[in-house]
CSV table of C-alpha atoms in Angstrom, one decimal:
chain,number,residue,atom,x,y,z
I,1,MET,CA,18.7,-71.0,21.5
I,2,PRO,CA,19.2,-69.0,18.5
I,3,LYS,CA,21.7,-69.9,15.3
I,4,LEU,CA,23.5,-68.1,13.1
I,5,ALA,CA,24.3,-69.9,9.4
I,6,ALA,CA,27.3,-68.5,8.2
I,7,SER,CA,30.0,-69.2,5.0
I,8,ALA,CA,33.3,-68.0,4.0
I,9,GLY,CA,32.1,-66.9,0.6
I,10,HIS,CA,35.2,-68.1,-1.4
I,11,ASN,CA,37.0,-71.4,-1.6
I,12,ALA,CA,40.7,-72.5,-2.6
I,13,LYS,CA,39.3,-73.1,-6.4
I,14,VAL,CA,37.4,-69.6,-6.5
I,15,THR,CA,39.8,-67.8,-5.0
I,16,GLY,CA,38.3,-64.4,-4.9
I,17,ALA,CA,39.9,-60.7,-4.6
I,18,HIS,CA,43.5,-60.4,-4.6
I,19,GLY,CA,45.7,-58.0,-3.7
I,20,TYR,CA,47.8,-57.4,-0.3
I,21,ILE,CA,46.2,-59.8,1.2
I,22,THR,CA,44.0,-62.6,-0.5
I,23,GLU,CA,40.3,-62.9,-0.3
I,24,HIS,CA,40.1,-67.6,0.9
I,25,ILE,CA,42.7,-67.1,3.1
I,26,GLU,CA,41.5,-64.1,5.2
I,27,ASN,CA,37.4,-65.1,5.0
I,28,ARG,CA,38.1,-68.3,6.8
I,29,LYS,CA,39.9,-66.8,9.8
I,30,VAL,CA,37.5,-64.5,10.5
I,31,LEU,CA,34.9,-67.2,10.3
I,32,ASP,CA,36.6,-68.7,12.3
I,33,GLY,CA,36.7,-65.9,15.4
I,34,VAL,CA,32.9,-65.5,14.3
I,35,SER,CA,32.3,-69.2,15.0
I,36,LYS,CA,34.5,-68.8,18.2
I,37,TYR,CA,32.2,-66.0,19.5
I,38,ILE,CA,29.0,-67.4,18.7
I,39,LYS,CA,29.1,-70.3,20.1
I,40,GLN,CA,30.6,-68.0,23.8
I,41,LEU,CA,27.4,-66.1,23.2
I,42,GLY,CA,25.6,-69.1,23.8
I,43,TRP,CA,24.3,-69.3,19.9
I,44,THR,CA,24.3,-72.6,17.6
I,45,PHE,CA,27.4,-71.6,14.8
I,46,VAL,CA,26.9,-73.8,11.3
I,47,ASP,CA,29.3,-73.3,8.9
I,48,CYS,CA,27.1,-73.5,5.4
I,49,THR,CA,30.7,-72.7,3.7
I,50,ASP,CA,31.3,-74.5,-0.2
I,51,ASP,CA,34.6,-75.5,0.0
I,52,THR,CA,34.4,-77.7,-3.4
I,53,SER,CA,33.0,-76.1,-6.0
I,54,ALA,CA,34.8,-74.2,-8.9
I,55,THR,CA,33.4,-72.2,-10.4
I,56,LYS,CA,31.9,-68.9,-8.1
I,57,ASP,CA,28.3,-69.8,-9.4
I,58,GLY,CA,28.6,-73.1,-8.0
I,59,ILE,CA,30.1,-72.1,-4.7
I,60,VAL,CA,26.9,-68.9,-4.5
I,61,LEU,CA,23.9,-72.4,-5.2
I,62,GLY,CA,27.1,-75.0,-2.4
I,63,ALA,CA,26.4,-72.6,0.1
I,64,ILE,CA,22.3,-71.1,-0.6
I,65,ALA,CA,22.2,-75.6,-0.5
I,66,LYS,CA,24.3,-75.5,3.0
I,67,HIS,CA,22.0,-73.2,4.5
I,68,ASN,CA,18.7,-74.5,3.7
I,69,LYS,CA,19.4,-77.0,5.7
I,70,HIS,CA,19.1,-74.5,8.3
I,71,PRO,CA,15.7,-72.9,8.0
I,72,ASP,CA,15.6,-72.0,12.0
I,73,ALA,CA,18.3,-70.4,12.2
I,74,GLU,CA,18.3,-66.9,13.0
I,75,SER,CA,20.7,-65.4,10.0
I,76,ASP,CA,22.2,-66.2,7.2
I,77,ILE,CA,25.6,-64.2,6.6
I,78,GLN,CA,28.8,-64.8,3.8
I,79,LEU,CA,32.0,-63.7,4.8
I,80,HIS,CA,33.3,-61.8,2.1
I,81,PHE,CA,36.5,-59.2,1.5
I,82,ASN,CA,35.9,-56.8,-1.5
I,83,ALA,CA,38.2,-54.9,-3.8
I,84,SER,CA,38.4,-51.9,-6.8
I,85,ALA,CA,40.1,-51.5,-9.6
I,86,GLY,CA,43.8,-50.9,-9.3
I,87,THR,CA,45.3,-50.2,-5.4
I,88,HIS,CA,45.6,-48.0,-2.8
I,89,SER,CA,47.0,-46.5,0.2
I,90,ARG,CA,44.2,-45.1,1.2
I,91,ALA,CA,41.1,-46.9,3.7
I,92,ILE,CA,38.3,-47.7,1.6
I,93,GLY,CA,36.1,-49.6,4.5
I,94,VAL,CA,33.5,-52.2,5.5
I,95,GLU,CA,30.3,-52.1,3.8
I,96,CYS,CA,27.1,-55.0,4.0
I,97,ILE,CA,24.7,-56.2,1.5
I,98,ILE,CA,21.6,-57.4,2.7
I,99,SER,CA,18.5,-57.8,0.2
I,100,THR,CA,15.4,-55.1,-1.2
I,101,LYS,CA,13.2,-57.8,0.8
I,102,ALA,CA,15.1,-57.3,3.8
I,103,ARG,CA,13.0,-58.0,7.4
I,104,ALA,CA,13.8,-54.6,9.3
I,105,LYS,CA,15.6,-56.5,12.0
I,106,ASP,CA,18.2,-57.8,9.2
I,107,ARG,CA,18.6,-54.7,7.8
I,108,GLU,CA,19.6,-53.7,11.3
I,109,ARG,CA,21.8,-55.7,12.1
I,110,ALA,CA,23.6,-55.4,9.1
I,111,GLU,CA,23.9,-51.9,10.2
I,112,ARG,CA,24.9,-52.8,13.1
I,113,ILE,CA,27.6,-55.4,12.1
I,114,ALA,CA,29.1,-52.3,9.4
I,115,ASP,CA,29.2,-49.7,12.3
I,116,LYS,CA,31.0,-52.1,15.1
I,117,LEU,CA,33.4,-53.6,12.4
I,118,ALA,CA,34.1,-50.4,10.7
I,119,LYS,CA,34.7,-48.3,14.3
I,120,ASN,CA,36.8,-51.8,16.0
I,121,ILE,CA,38.9,-52.2,12.7
I,122,GLY,CA,39.7,-48.3,12.3
I,123,LEU,CA,38.6,-48.8,8.7
I,124,PRO,CA,35.8,-45.9,7.0
I,125,ARG,CA,32.2,-47.4,7.0
I,126,ARG,CA,30.9,-47.1,3.4
I,127,LYS,CA,26.5,-47.6,3.2
I,128,THR,CA,24.9,-50.4,3.5
I,129,ILE,CA,24.0,-51.9,-0.7
I,130,VAL,CA,20.1,-52.7,-0.8
I,131,SER,CA,20.5,-54.9,-4.0
I,132,ASP,CA,19.1,-59.0,-5.0
I,133,TYR,CA,21.8,-58.4,-7.5
I,134,TYR,CA,24.8,-61.0,-5.0
I,135,GLY,CA,23.6,-64.3,-4.2
I,136,PHE,CA,21.7,-63.9,-1.2
I,137,PRO,CA,20.7,-68.0,-0.4
I,138,ARG,CA,17.0,-68.7,-2.0
I,139,ARG,CA,15.0,-69.5,0.6
I,140,THR,CA,15.5,-66.4,3.0
I,141,VAL,CA,15.5,-62.8,2.2
I,142,TYR,CA,17.5,-62.1,5.7
I,143,GLY,CA,21.6,-63.2,4.3
I,144,ILE,CA,23.8,-60.4,5.0
I,145,ILE,CA,26.5,-60.2,3.2
I,146,VAL,CA,29.5,-59.0,4.9
I,147,GLU,CA,32.6,-57.0,3.1
I,148,ILE,CA,35.6,-56.9,5.8
I,149,CYS,CA,38.0,-54.5,4.0
I,150,PHE,CA,39.0,-54.1,0.3
I,151,VAL,CA,42.0,-56.5,0.0
I,152,ASN,CA,43.4,-54.3,-2.7
I,153,SER,CA,43.6,-51.2,-0.5
I,154,LYS,CA,47.0,-51.2,1.9
I,155,ALA,CA,45.5,-49.2,4.6
I,156,ASP,CA,42.5,-52.0,4.1
I,157,ALA,CA,44.8,-54.8,4.7
């Protein structure tokens, strides 16, 4: 049975992006929904969220440690909400971030996630960012960071 290891990016101590909505509150709602639907598909779901660390680096390392306990996971996904400078009334959109060393199937998976998410919530589809800067789980190069929307865009929120 396939396994998905996922984490909700930020916690109550390191709250993430703020705007019309707050990242650490909304990412839990999305993680709960992902868990529900992944299980309905017959997959095993593992929550790797770090709810105890009090620094940004701490929550990244805490989530990595939890992800590392599941080397058999088909994919590692971190759920985040984005922000840009100022506030906006226009929709900004959905994007995914993947490692420069991501496998072809994970690049394809990131593209499908962003395409379907943008279509289903009615937001623009931004390009997939390819970078190693964003704190991917160290045991893997197939982590996908999903930036669900921009919290400082009224249309996105």
